[in-house]
Structure formats: structure tokens, C-alpha cells
Coordinates of C-alpha atoms and ligand atoms in Angstrom, one line a residue:
Chain I
M216 CA 52.9 136.0 -79.6
K217 CA 51.1 139.6 -80.6
V218 CA 48.9 140.8 -78.6
A219 CA 46.4 144.3 -78.6
H220 CA 45.0 145.6 -75.8
K221 CA 43.0 148.2 -74.9
V222 CA 44.0 149.9 -71.4
V223 CA 43.4 153.2 -68.8
L224 CA 46.4 154.2 -67.7
H225 CA 45.8 156.3 -64.3
F226 CA 49.2 159.0 -63.9
P227 CA 49.4 160.5 -60.4
P228 CA 49.9 164.4 -60.7
A229 CA 54.2 164.3 -60.4
V230 CA 54.5 161.7 -63.8
V231 CA 52.0 163.6 -66.0
E232 CA 55.0 165.6 -67.5
Q233 CA 56.9 162.1 -67.9
P234 CA 57.3 161.4 -72.0
V235 CA 55.8 157.2 -70.4
I236 CA 54.2 157.1 -73.9
Y237 CA 57.2 157.5 -75.8
I238 CA 59.4 155.3 -73.4
L239 CA 56.7 152.5 -74.2
S240 CA 57.3 153.1 -77.6
R241 CA 60.8 153.2 -78.0
D242 CA 61.9 150.5 -75.0
Y243 CA 59.0 148.1 -75.7
N244 CA 58.5 148.2 -79.1
L245 CA 54.7 149.3 -78.6
A246 CA 52.6 150.2 -80.9
F247 CA 50.2 152.8 -79.8
N248 CA 47.0 154.7 -80.2
I249 CA 45.8 157.1 -78.0
L250 CA 41.5 156.9 -77.4
K251 CA 41.4 159.5 -74.8
A252 CA 43.4 161.3 -72.5
T253 CA 42.5 163.7 -69.9
I254 CA 43.0 165.3 -66.2
S255 CA 40.5 164.0 -63.6
Q256 CA 39.2 165.8 -60.4
Q257 CA 41.9 164.6 -58.4
E258 CA 44.3 166.1 -61.3
E259 CA 45.2 162.7 -61.7
G260 CA 46.5 162.2 -65.8
I261 CA 44.3 160.1 -67.3
I262 CA 44.9 158.2 -71.4
V263 CA 42.9 155.8 -72.7
L264 CA 45.0 154.0 -75.4
E265 CA 45.6 150.9 -77.3
L266 CA 48.5 148.9 -77.3
S267 CA 49.8 146.2 -79.2
G268 CA 53.3 144.5 -79.9
E269 CA 54.9 141.4 -78.4
D270 CA 53.1 139.7 -75.4
K271 CA 56.5 139.8 -73.5
D272 CA 56.7 143.1 -74.4
F273 CA 53.1 144.0 -73.3
K274 CA 54.4 142.4 -70.0
R275 CA 57.4 143.9 -70.1
A276 CA 55.6 147.2 -70.2
S277 CA 53.3 146.8 -67.3
K278 CA 56.0 146.2 -64.7
Y279 CA 57.5 149.8 -65.9
L280 CA 54.5 151.4 -65.9
K281 CA 53.9 150.1 -61.9
K282 CA 56.9 151.1 -61.0
Q283 CA 56.3 154.6 -62.3
G284 CA 53.5 154.7 -60.0
I285 CA 51.0 154.3 -63.1
R286 CA 48.1 152.2 -62.5
L287 CA 47.1 150.1 -65.8
Q288 CA 43.3 149.1 -65.6
P289 CA 42.1 146.8 -68.6
L290 CA 39.4 148.9 -70.4
L291 CA 36.0 146.9 -69.5
Q292 CA 33.0 147.3 -72.4
D293 CA 30.4 149.8 -72.4
I294 CA 29.0 151.8 -69.8
R295 CA 25.3 153.0 -69.7
K296 CA 23.1 154.8 -67.4
N297 CA 19.7 153.8 -66.7
E298 CA 17.3 157.2 -66.6
D299 CA 15.0 155.1 -64.7
K300 CA 16.4 153.9 -62.3
C301 CA 18.8 157.4 -61.7
V302 CA 17.6 159.4 -58.9
H303 CA 20.2 162.1 -59.6
C304 CA 22.1 162.0 -56.0
G305 CA 25.1 162.9 -57.2
L306 CA 27.4 159.8 -55.3
C307 CA 28.8 159.0 -58.5
I308 CA 30.3 162.4 -59.0
A309 CA 32.4 161.6 -56.4
V310 CA 34.3 158.5 -58.0
C311 CA 34.3 159.5 -61.3
P312 CA 37.7 160.2 -62.7
T313 CA 36.9 162.2 -65.3
D314 CA 34.0 164.6 -66.5
A315 CA 31.8 161.5 -67.1
L316 CA 29.2 162.2 -64.5
L317 CA 28.6 165.9 -63.9
A318 CA 25.3 168.0 -62.3
E319 CA 23.8 170.1 -64.7
R320 CA 23.1 173.5 -62.5
P321 CA 20.5 175.1 -62.0
S322 CA 18.7 171.6 -62.8
M323 CA 20.9 169.7 -60.6
K324 CA 19.9 166.7 -62.6
V325 CA 23.2 164.0 -62.9
N326 CA 24.3 163.9 -66.9
F327 CA 26.1 161.3 -68.1
N328 CA 28.6 162.0 -70.7
A329 CA 29.8 158.6 -72.5
D330 CA 32.6 160.2 -74.5
H331 CA 34.2 161.3 -71.1
C332 CA 33.6 158.2 -69.9
V333 CA 37.2 156.0 -70.0
V334 CA 35.3 152.6 -68.5
C335 CA 37.0 152.3 -65.3
G336 CA 33.6 150.7 -63.8
E337 CA 33.8 152.7 -60.6
C338 CA 30.8 154.5 -60.7
V339 CA 28.9 150.9 -60.8
P340 CA 29.2 149.7 -57.3
T341 CA 29.3 153.7 -56.1
C342 CA 25.7 153.8 -57.2
P343 CA 23.3 153.4 -55.2
V344 CA 20.7 152.3 -56.7
R345 CA 22.6 150.4 -59.4
A346 CA 21.3 153.0 -61.9
M347 CA 25.1 152.8 -64.0
E348 CA 25.3 149.7 -66.0
L349 CA 27.9 147.8 -67.4
H350 CA 27.5 146.4 -71.0
F351 CA 29.6 143.9 -72.1
Chain G
M73 CA -1.9 190.9 -39.6
A74 CA -1.1 186.9 -38.8
K75 CA -3.3 184.6 -40.3
T76 CA -4.9 181.3 -38.7
L77 CA -4.4 177.7 -40.0
E78 CA -8.6 177.4 -40.5
E79 CA -8.2 180.5 -43.0
I80 CA -5.1 178.7 -45.0
N81 CA -7.3 175.5 -44.9
Q82 CA -10.8 177.5 -45.9
K83 CA -9.1 179.1 -48.8
I84 CA -7.8 175.6 -49.6
K85 CA -11.4 174.4 -49.4
S86 CA -12.4 177.2 -51.9
G87 CA -9.2 176.8 -54.2
K88 CA -8.3 180.3 -53.9
V89 CA -5.2 178.8 -51.3
V90 CA -1.5 180.7 -52.7
V91 CA 1.1 178.2 -52.4
V92 CA 4.9 178.2 -53.9
T93 CA 7.7 176.3 -53.1
A94 CA 10.3 177.1 -50.3
E95 CA 12.5 177.8 -53.1
E96 CA 10.5 180.2 -54.7
M97 CA 9.7 182.0 -51.6
V98 CA 13.0 182.6 -51.4
D99 CA 12.9 185.1 -54.6
I100 CA 9.7 186.4 -53.4
V101 CA 10.7 187.5 -49.7
A102 CA 14.2 189.2 -51.2
E103 CA 11.6 191.2 -53.3
K104 CA 8.6 191.9 -51.2
G105 CA 10.2 191.4 -47.7
A106 CA 8.5 188.9 -45.2
K107 CA 5.8 191.3 -44.0
R108 CA 4.2 191.1 -47.2
A109 CA 5.1 187.8 -48.3
A110 CA 3.0 186.5 -45.0
R111 CA 0.3 188.1 -46.6
E112 CA 0.4 187.4 -50.3
I113 CA 1.5 183.9 -49.6
D114 CA -0.2 180.9 -47.6
V115 CA 1.5 178.0 -48.0
V116 CA 5.3 177.1 -48.6
T117 CA 6.1 173.5 -49.7
T118 CA 9.4 171.7 -48.6
G119 CA 10.7 168.5 -49.6
T120 CA 13.8 166.2 -49.4
F121 CA 15.0 163.0 -51.2
G122 CA 17.5 161.3 -49.7
A123 CA 19.3 157.8 -48.2
M124 CA 17.5 157.5 -44.4
C125 CA 18.6 154.6 -42.6
S126 CA 16.6 155.3 -39.7
S127 CA 13.4 154.2 -41.5
G128 CA 10.8 150.4 -41.6
L129 CA 8.2 148.9 -42.4
M130 CA 5.9 147.4 -39.6
M131 CA 3.4 144.9 -41.1
N132 CA 0.7 142.7 -39.9
L133 CA 0.6 139.2 -41.8
G134 CA -2.4 138.2 -41.0
H135 CA -2.8 134.2 -39.7
S136 CA -2.0 131.4 -41.1
R137 CA -3.6 128.3 -40.8
P138 CA -2.7 126.3 -38.6
R139 CA -1.4 129.3 -36.6
I140 CA 2.0 130.2 -36.3
K141 CA 3.7 132.2 -33.2
L142 CA 5.8 134.8 -35.5
G143 CA 6.4 136.3 -32.4
G144 CA 9.9 135.1 -30.3
G145 CA 10.6 133.5 -34.1
Q146 CA 12.1 134.1 -36.9
V147 CA 11.3 135.8 -40.1
R148 CA 12.8 136.6 -43.2
L149 CA 11.4 138.0 -46.2
N150 CA 13.2 137.7 -49.7
R151 CA 16.2 136.1 -47.4
V152 CA 16.6 139.8 -45.1
P153 CA 15.7 139.3 -41.4
A154 CA 12.9 141.3 -39.8
Y155 CA 12.5 141.8 -36.1
A156 CA 10.2 139.4 -34.6
G157 CA 9.7 140.5 -31.0
L158 CA 6.5 141.6 -30.9
A159 CA 2.7 139.9 -31.2
A160 CA 2.2 136.8 -33.6
A161 CA 1.4 138.4 -36.7
D162 CA 3.4 141.3 -36.4
I163 CA 6.9 142.1 -37.5
Y164 CA 9.0 145.2 -38.5
L165 CA 11.5 145.4 -40.9
G166 CA 14.2 147.5 -41.0
A167 CA 16.0 149.4 -44.1
T168 CA 19.6 148.6 -43.4
A169 CA 18.5 144.5 -42.5
L170 CA 20.8 142.2 -44.7
P171 CA 20.4 138.4 -45.1
D172 CA 22.8 136.0 -43.3
E173 CA 24.3 135.2 -46.3
D174 CA 25.4 138.9 -47.4
P175 CA 29.5 138.6 -47.6
R176 CA 29.0 142.2 -46.3
N177 CA 32.9 143.6 -46.2
A178 CA 34.3 140.4 -46.3
L179 CA 36.1 141.6 -49.9
F180 CA 36.1 145.1 -49.0
P181 CA 34.5 147.3 -49.8
G182 CA 31.4 145.2 -49.7
E183 CA 28.4 145.7 -52.1
F184 CA 25.2 145.2 -50.3
S185 CA 23.1 144.4 -53.0
Y186 CA 19.6 143.4 -51.3
G187 CA 18.5 144.6 -47.9
G188 CA 15.8 145.9 -45.8
G189 CA 15.2 148.5 -48.0
H190 CA 15.2 146.5 -51.6
V191 CA 12.2 144.9 -49.5
I192 CA 10.3 147.3 -49.1
Q193 CA 10.7 148.5 -52.8
D194 CA 9.8 145.5 -53.9
L195 CA 6.7 145.7 -52.1
V196 CA 5.5 148.6 -52.9
S197 CA 6.1 148.2 -56.3
G198 CA 3.6 145.2 -56.2
K199 CA 6.0 142.0 -56.8
R200 CA 5.4 139.3 -54.6
V201 CA 8.1 138.7 -51.8
L202 CA 9.1 135.2 -49.9
L203 CA 8.3 135.3 -46.2
E204 CA 9.9 132.4 -44.2
A205 CA 9.2 132.1 -40.8
S206 CA 10.5 129.6 -38.3
A207 CA 8.7 129.5 -34.4
Y208 CA 8.7 126.9 -32.0
G209 CA 4.9 125.8 -31.5
T210 CA 2.5 126.6 -28.8
N211 CA -0.8 125.1 -27.9
C212 CA -2.4 127.8 -29.6
Y213 CA 0.0 128.5 -32.3
P214 CA 1.0 124.8 -33.6
R215 CA 2.9 125.6 -36.5
Q216 CA 6.2 125.9 -36.9
D217 CA 7.5 126.8 -40.1
L218 CA 5.9 128.4 -43.0
S219 CA 7.4 129.5 -46.5
T220 CA 4.7 131.4 -48.7
W221 CA 4.8 134.6 -50.8
I222 CA 3.5 137.7 -49.6
T223 CA 2.1 140.4 -51.7
L224 CA 1.8 144.0 -50.2
K225 CA -2.3 144.1 -51.1
E226 CA -2.6 140.7 -49.4
I227 CA -1.7 141.2 -45.9
N228 CA -3.6 143.4 -43.6
E229 CA -1.2 146.7 -42.6
A230 CA 1.9 147.4 -43.8
Y231 CA 3.1 150.9 -42.6
L232 CA 6.3 153.1 -42.1
F233 CA 7.2 153.8 -38.8
N234 CA 10.4 156.1 -39.5
P235 CA 12.1 156.7 -36.3
R236 CA 13.9 159.4 -37.8
N237 CA 13.8 161.2 -40.6
G238 CA 14.5 164.6 -42.0
Y239 CA 17.6 166.0 -40.4
Q240 CA 17.5 169.0 -39.4
N241 CA 20.7 170.1 -41.6
Y242 CA 23.8 167.6 -42.1
N243 CA 27.6 167.2 -42.3
V244 CA 29.7 167.8 -45.0
A245 CA 32.0 164.8 -45.2
V246 CA 35.3 165.0 -46.6
N247 CA 38.3 162.9 -46.1
R248 CA 42.5 163.8 -45.1
S249 CA 43.4 160.4 -45.3
P250 CA 45.6 159.2 -47.8
S251 CA 43.3 156.1 -48.3
T252 CA 39.4 156.0 -50.3
L253 CA 37.0 156.2 -47.7
Y254 CA 33.4 153.8 -48.1
T255 CA 31.2 155.5 -45.7
Y256 CA 27.3 156.5 -45.1
M257 CA 28.4 159.7 -46.9
G258 CA 29.4 157.8 -49.9
T259 CA 32.7 157.4 -51.2
L260 CA 35.5 160.4 -50.4
Q261 CA 38.3 160.7 -52.0
P262 CA 42.0 160.7 -50.2
K263 CA 43.1 164.0 -49.6
I264 CA 40.5 165.8 -49.1
G265 CA 39.5 165.0 -52.9
C266 CA 36.1 165.2 -52.7
A267 CA 32.9 167.2 -50.3
N268 CA 30.3 165.1 -50.0
Y269 CA 26.9 166.7 -48.7
S270 CA 23.6 165.6 -47.7
S271 CA 20.8 168.1 -46.8
A272 CA 18.6 169.9 -49.5
G273 CA 19.3 173.3 -48.1
Q274 CA 16.5 175.7 -48.4
L275 CA 14.1 173.2 -49.7
S276 CA 14.5 170.6 -46.5
P277 CA 11.7 170.6 -44.0
L278 CA 13.0 171.6 -41.1
L279 CA 15.4 174.0 -42.3
N280 CA 12.5 176.0 -43.5
D281 CA 10.4 175.8 -39.8
P282 CA 13.8 175.9 -37.2
H283 CA 11.8 176.5 -34.2
Y284 CA 9.4 174.1 -35.2
R285 CA 6.6 176.8 -34.9
T286 CA 4.4 175.2 -37.4
I287 CA 5.7 171.5 -37.4
G288 CA 4.9 169.0 -34.6
I289 CA 3.1 165.6 -33.4
G290 CA 0.2 165.0 -35.9
T291 CA 1.4 167.4 -38.6
R292 CA 0.3 165.9 -41.6
V293 CA 3.1 165.4 -44.7
F294 CA 4.3 163.8 -47.8
L295 CA 5.7 160.5 -47.4
G296 CA 7.0 158.6 -50.2
G297 CA 4.5 159.6 -52.7
G298 CA 1.5 158.9 -50.0
I299 CA 0.3 161.3 -46.7
G300 CA 1.7 160.3 -43.6
Y301 CA 2.4 162.3 -40.1
V302 CA 5.0 163.4 -37.7
V303 CA 4.5 161.2 -34.6
W304 CA 6.9 162.6 -32.6
Q305 CA 10.8 164.0 -32.5
G306 CA 12.6 161.7 -33.8
T307 CA 15.7 160.0 -32.5
Q308 CA 19.1 162.2 -31.8
H309 CA 16.8 165.0 -31.5
S310 CA 19.0 167.4 -30.8
P311 CA 17.5 171.3 -31.1
A312 CA 20.1 172.8 -28.8
A313 CA 22.7 172.9 -31.5
K314 CA 24.2 176.2 -31.7
R315 CA 22.1 178.6 -34.2
S316 CA 23.2 181.1 -37.0
K317 CA 21.9 185.1 -36.5
H318 CA 18.8 183.7 -38.4
G319 CA 17.7 180.9 -35.9
V320 CA 19.0 177.9 -38.3
P321 CA 21.0 175.6 -36.7
L322 CA 24.9 175.1 -38.0
F323 CA 24.9 171.1 -36.7
G324 CA 22.4 168.4 -37.2
A325 CA 19.9 169.2 -34.9
G326 CA 15.8 168.5 -35.0
T327 CA 14.8 165.0 -36.4
L328 CA 11.1 163.8 -37.0
A329 CA 9.7 160.3 -36.4
V330 CA 6.7 160.0 -39.0
I331 CA 4.4 157.6 -40.2
G332 CA 2.8 156.4 -43.2
D333 CA 0.8 153.9 -45.0
L334 CA 2.5 151.9 -47.0
K335 CA 0.1 151.0 -49.5
Q336 CA -0.9 154.7 -50.8
M337 CA 3.1 155.2 -51.8
F338 CA 4.9 154.9 -54.5
P339 CA 8.5 153.3 -55.8
K340 CA 9.2 156.5 -56.9
W341 CA 9.6 157.9 -53.9
L342 CA 11.2 155.0 -52.3
R343 CA 14.0 153.4 -53.1
G344 CA 16.3 150.7 -51.6
A345 CA 19.9 151.5 -51.7
S346 CA 23.5 150.1 -51.8
F347 CA 26.1 152.4 -50.2
R348 CA 29.2 150.6 -51.1
G349 CA 31.2 149.4 -48.1
Y350 CA 28.5 150.7 -45.9
G351 CA 25.4 148.8 -45.9
T352 CA 21.7 148.8 -47.2
T353 CA 19.5 151.5 -47.1
L354 CA 16.4 153.2 -48.1
M355 CA 15.9 156.7 -50.3
L356 CA 13.1 158.5 -49.4
G357 CA 11.1 161.0 -50.5
F358 CA 9.3 163.7 -48.0
G359 CA 7.9 166.8 -47.4
I360 CA 6.4 169.7 -45.5
P361 CA 4.5 172.3 -46.2
I362 CA 4.9 175.2 -44.1
P363 CA 1.6 177.6 -43.3
M364 CA 2.5 181.1 -43.3
L365 CA 1.1 181.9 -39.9
N366 CA 2.7 185.1 -39.7
E367 CA 6.0 187.9 -40.9
D368 CA 8.6 185.4 -38.6
I369 CA 7.6 182.1 -40.1
A370 CA 7.8 183.5 -43.7
A371 CA 11.0 184.9 -43.4
T372 CA 12.6 181.8 -41.7
T373 CA 11.3 179.9 -45.0
G374 CA 13.0 183.0 -47.8
L375 CA 16.0 181.5 -46.1
S376 CA 18.1 181.0 -48.9
D377 CA 21.0 178.6 -49.6
K378 CA 23.9 181.4 -49.0
D379 CA 22.2 181.8 -44.9
L380 CA 22.2 177.8 -44.4
K381 CA 25.4 176.5 -43.2
A382 CA 26.9 173.3 -42.9
P383 CA 30.1 171.8 -40.9
V384 CA 32.9 169.8 -43.2
V385 CA 33.9 167.1 -40.9
D386 CA 36.8 165.0 -41.7
Y387 CA 35.6 161.1 -41.8
S388 CA 38.8 159.6 -41.3
E389 CA 39.6 160.6 -37.6
A390 CA 37.0 163.2 -36.5
Y391 CA 33.8 161.5 -37.4
P392 CA 34.8 157.7 -36.9
Q393 CA 36.7 158.4 -33.0
R394 CA 33.5 160.9 -32.5
R395 CA 35.7 163.7 -31.7
P396 CA 33.3 167.1 -32.3
D397 CA 36.0 169.0 -34.1
F398 CA 35.2 170.3 -37.7
I399 CA 37.2 171.8 -40.2
R400 CA 34.7 175.1 -41.2
H401 CA 31.6 175.9 -41.8
V402 CA 30.4 176.4 -45.4
T403 CA 27.0 178.1 -46.9
Y404 CA 24.5 175.6 -49.1
A405 CA 25.1 178.4 -51.8
Q406 CA 28.5 177.5 -51.8
L407 CA 28.3 173.5 -51.9
K408 CA 25.5 173.8 -54.8
S409 CA 27.7 175.8 -57.2
G410 CA 30.2 172.4 -57.5
H411 CA 33.4 173.4 -55.6
I412 CA 34.4 174.7 -52.0
T413 CA 37.6 175.5 -50.4
V414 CA 38.8 173.5 -47.6
E415 CA 41.9 173.7 -46.2
G416 CA 43.6 176.2 -48.9
K417 CA 42.3 173.6 -52.3
K418 CA 39.7 173.7 -54.4
V419 CA 37.0 170.4 -53.8
P420 CA 33.9 169.1 -56.1
T421 CA 31.3 168.6 -54.2
T422 CA 28.8 165.8 -54.2
P423 CA 25.4 166.3 -53.5
L424 CA 24.0 162.4 -52.0
S425 CA 20.4 163.7 -51.7
S426 CA 18.4 164.6 -54.8
Y427 CA 18.1 168.4 -55.2
S428 CA 15.9 168.0 -58.4
L429 CA 13.3 165.3 -56.7
A430 CA 13.4 167.2 -53.6
R431 CA 12.2 170.3 -56.0
E432 CA 9.4 167.4 -57.6
V433 CA 8.4 166.5 -53.6
A434 CA 7.9 170.3 -52.7
E435 CA 6.0 170.6 -56.4
T436 CA 4.1 167.6 -56.1
L437 CA 2.8 168.9 -52.4
K438 CA 2.2 172.5 -54.0
Q439 CA -0.2 170.6 -56.6
W440 CA -1.9 168.6 -53.6
I441 CA -2.9 171.8 -51.9
K442 CA -4.2 173.7 -55.1
K443 CA -6.2 170.6 -56.3
K444 CA -7.8 170.5 -52.5
K445 CA -6.0 167.1 -52.0
F446 CA -4.1 168.2 -49.1
Q447 CA -5.5 169.7 -45.9
L448 CA -3.0 171.4 -43.2
T449 CA -2.4 170.4 -39.6
S450 CA -1.7 172.5 -36.5
P451 CA 0.3 169.8 -34.3
T452 CA -0.9 168.2 -31.2
A453 CA 1.6 168.9 -29.2
P454 CA 5.0 170.3 -29.8
I455 CA 8.5 168.8 -30.3
P456 CA 11.5 170.3 -28.5
G457 CA 12.7 173.5 -30.0
A458 CA 16.0 175.4 -28.6
D459 CA 15.0 176.4 -25.0
S460 CA 14.3 172.5 -23.7
G461 CA 18.0 172.1 -23.9
M462 CA 17.6 168.7 -25.5
A463 CA 20.7 167.3 -27.3
M464 CA 22.3 164.0 -28.3
G465 CA 24.6 162.7 -25.7
P466 CA 27.0 160.0 -26.5
M467 CA 26.4 156.0 -25.5
P468 CA 26.5 155.6 -21.9
Y469 CA 30.3 153.4 -21.5
H470 CA 29.8 151.1 -18.3
P471 CA 32.1 147.6 -19.1
P472 CA 31.3 144.8 -17.1
V473 CA 34.1 144.2 -14.2
E474 CA 36.1 141.6 -15.8
K475 CA 36.4 144.2 -18.6
R476 CA 38.0 147.1 -16.7
R477 CA 40.3 144.7 -14.2
A478 CA 41.5 143.9 -17.5
R479 CA 42.0 147.2 -18.5
R480 CA 44.2 148.2 -15.6
K481 CA 46.1 145.3 -15.5
P482 CA 47.2 145.3 -19.5
R483 CA 49.2 142.6 -20.9
K484 CA 52.9 142.3 -20.2
T485 CA 53.4 141.0 -24.3
A486 CA 51.9 143.4 -26.3
R487 CA 49.5 141.9 -28.9
K488 CA 50.5 142.2 -32.6
R489 CA 47.2 143.8 -34.6
S490 CA 47.5 142.6 -37.6
Ligands
SF4_26 S1 24.9 157.5 -58.2 FE1 23.6 156.4 -59.6 S2 21.1 157.6 -58.9 FE2 22.8 158.3 -58.5 S3 23.1 160.3 -60.0 FE3 24.8 158.6 -60.2 S4 23.4 157.2 -61.2 FE4 22.5 158.4 -60.6
SF4_27 S1 33.1 153.9 -65.9 FE1 32.1 156.0 -64.5 S2 33.1 156.3 -63.1 FE2 34.6 155.6 -64.7 S3 34.9 156.9 -66.4 FE3 33.2 155.9 -66.8 S4 31.6 157.1 -65.7 FE4 33.2 157.9 -64.6

């Protein structure tokens, strides 16, 4: 059975150097389409990509990734910031693995940049006033 | 030349008062010096907006027909329990109270979607809130059950009574452990992956009056978008904390107990908040105007984020184990730059309290004073200062006798910790 999954891969700093995506394609016959790639504040590598291929290959590939210490997270839908609710406390900044949430200086207002968001969902339960909303 | 408070209030009345925010005062003092600033400026406004757990709402709900004695009974507001150990119709709802049904941290980290802080926000937003009560019934208060909708408008009284607000300085939280921590200082990334601080620094009320020269019992303040008053020093008031060469505490020090009528407050300034893995609380806007009575007072309001320091504390060990050690001091200027250095590592910082809303509090107070809507007060009595020697102590620990014996004779087979 053919499948296509949008996923987020989180690479610990030690494996950032390895040609993981190449291996996924060579050894697991998965076609890939990279949507976003970035290095987080914690120096974790993050790649958002679409993987397509046979279901069993995808499952084998998931195991391989896990073994490498790479966290595989399914891409959720869409994250939006409700500006009416946001109090610009910045709590979300600490959990955002990319630069999607940053405090603007000198205003100290917290800006959401959807282009950098990998929809990991971390900010949603972290925001104390639930201003970060997940839309399906 | 010293000014009196009466002179300043006279200037407010005549529309001639010169008011600036504590942020603006930094440049003024740097440029003109404290002496000239004290002469030219009459009032400096401060502000802060952040989570203040020791906040709560005192209410009198009026009497039902037939009467019910809530005192000694059980009361819930939108399922959140309120304290009912007072007279028949008086209750107190704390910001951190949770419904019995809330799973808390059973599934860690818990979400804590709704608690006391949220009920307060709903009330001030004009929403109706479900009151459920049960009581034992007496001759004079026969009713035993009650279930009704209430609104802020309809109940007799509703005033915030916050036993501790406006902490004078606070820790910067980091996490040395290898796993993520969920704390009242927010989510802390492992291996010192982030540093979370919470004071507004140069805008913070008590950092602008470090010796409590103008702030005391009776001081009129901005509270939740309305007017409130300082009623006492706050709980854990520790003015004897170590201070910098400017006389400003280097650790959490002074605190204030404040009061204010909820009926004149605004939802913008009171937000129920959920801290992942920790609990609910209330985020609150709070600010105090400081009269420029003399040069010394002007000088401390002129201190900038560069002059104010906070201790970096490890929340994986030192804080939970109540150890006094801290890693280092950093300035608020460093914190606000977005990065600090901790143990040789460049660490991103997270503010927790909203500096942009703190600025708005100070700005709002400034406008109120300019528009003659707000007069300054001199304290009826001071709150204890640095020379009082007053410092927060630990919890007294005197375990009951049985337990003490049990501790002396340890079990032979060690119990495995799961
Ligand atoms: S945590 Fe929520 S309220 Fe705070 S800045 Fe982020 S989105 Fe805004
Ligand atoms: S979902 Fe939230 S935390 Fe995750 S990348 Fe997007 S903005 Fe950052």
C-alpha cells in the first residue's frame, strides 16, 4: 500500500551531520519533498518533509530513524496566533523549536512568523491564555 | 528642593503636573541628573503585567430565599471550589483553585484549562457563572442546596484581595537537568536550554521605590484597569534581602498586599492563565505612581535595566530542594537583549511577564494623572523596610511524634521507589 506522510524530523545535534534523508531514499525507497529545514535554538536540526512510498517501507524507515535518535512527529495542521488573546508574555518562545515565535525589540511584543512554524504544537498547551490555536 | 505630596496633587488638579513613565525617567535622569529631574518631574509611573498566584476575589453573594449558610458549607463557581469558612454569604475564590474533576498532573504535564483565575476573568467580562452550594441547614438558614447563575453586576460585593502581588525582583529560572521541566516559571528546556525571567525590571513598581519611601499602607494604585490600594506588606515580604550598591534588592524581596473593587476593573487586565504542568493562576496588570518628593527618589526611579540584577536559579535542584544557591547574577538589560550567558553557554531568554503590557499600565496611569482622574496618596503607615531585619523564613518542621520514631528506626527492607 502506498502512503504519503507529512512529518517533522527532529535531529539531536550529534546526528545533524549524517545523510539521513539520502539513506531514507536509497535504503527505504521513500520519495521525499523537503518543505522546511532549520536549526533550533537548542541546536537541534529540524526538517519538515513529505515522505511517500510503500507503507511497510515507511514503517521500517520510522524504526531506523528512532534508532538514530531522530524524533519523528506527524505534521499537524495549522497554527495561528489569536492576537486578541495574546498578552505578549513570551512563554511560548521557550518551547518553540524554531524562530517562529520571537520577541520584537524594543517593543517586546511577541511575533508569530508562520513561515518558520513546523506545527509541532508545543506552544498550544504552553500559552497560558491559549492564544496559540490549532486549526484543522 | 523637596516637594510635598500636597503640592504634587495641587499640580494634578491644575493640570500642570509633569508625569513620565519609569522607562522615560531613565533617560531623563541620565541626561539631567537626579537633582534636576526631581525638580522638573512630579510623578513617575510604574507598571507590571504577569502571573500573580496569590490573588483572589472576595465576594458577598447576597442572601437567597430561603436563606442558606454558605459558611461551613461547600461552594463552587463554574465547578471551581471557593473558600466558605466565613459568614453566611461571604466567599473567597483563589486564582489557583481547581475543579475536583480536573485531572491535574495525572497525565503529566497537566493542562489546567480552567481554575479560579478563569472564573475571575469570566466575572469581570460580564459572563454569568454557575454557583452551586451545599450547606448543613440551621434554624435561621434552613436551605441546604443551591444552584443559580450569578453575574458580577448582581452580587453585592466583589473585590480582589491579593495577599501578595508585585514582587520586588525575582529569580531567573534555568534547568540544569537532562529533561524538560514544567514550572510556574514556564516550561524550562533541559541542559539550560532557556532562561525564564519574570520581573518588568526598570518598570516594576517596587524596583522603582526600593526602600518603600513612597509606597506603603494606603497607597492608591492601578489594579486590573481600576483603582486599588496597598493594604499591607505582602506575604513573604523580605526587605532584608541583600541589596546592590544602589540599594536595590538582588533577590526576591518586598511584596505588597493589595485590594481593589472588581466591578470597576477590565478584562484586558485580568486574565485567567494555565501553566502547563503547574496549575492555574491570574495574570494581572498592576502599577504604582511614585511622587518625586526629592532627589533620592528621583535617582532610584532613574535606574535602568543595566543597574538592576536578578539571580539565575536552577529549578531542577536548587529551587525544589529549597537550597539557597544560585548560579550568577545577570542584569535586566542582558535578559531583555534575548540572550544571557550561563555556565559558558549562550542561553535564549523568555520574559514570562509582559513588558509591552507593563508599559501600557505605566502609560495608562500617566494619562489618568494628566487627565486629573487620579490623585496620589501618602501612606497611612509604612511597610517594613530593609532595616526591619524582616526576612522570609522556611516552614517550621515539627513532624508528629509517631513519624519521628519511624524515622529513627528505618525499615530493614528498603522500599523500592517506583
Ligand atoms: S505564550 Fe501565548 S500569550 Fe504569551 S506571548 Fe506566546 S502566544 Fe502570546
Ligand atoms: S507549533 Fe508553535 S512551538 Fe511549534 S514551531 Fe509552530 S509556533 Fe513554534
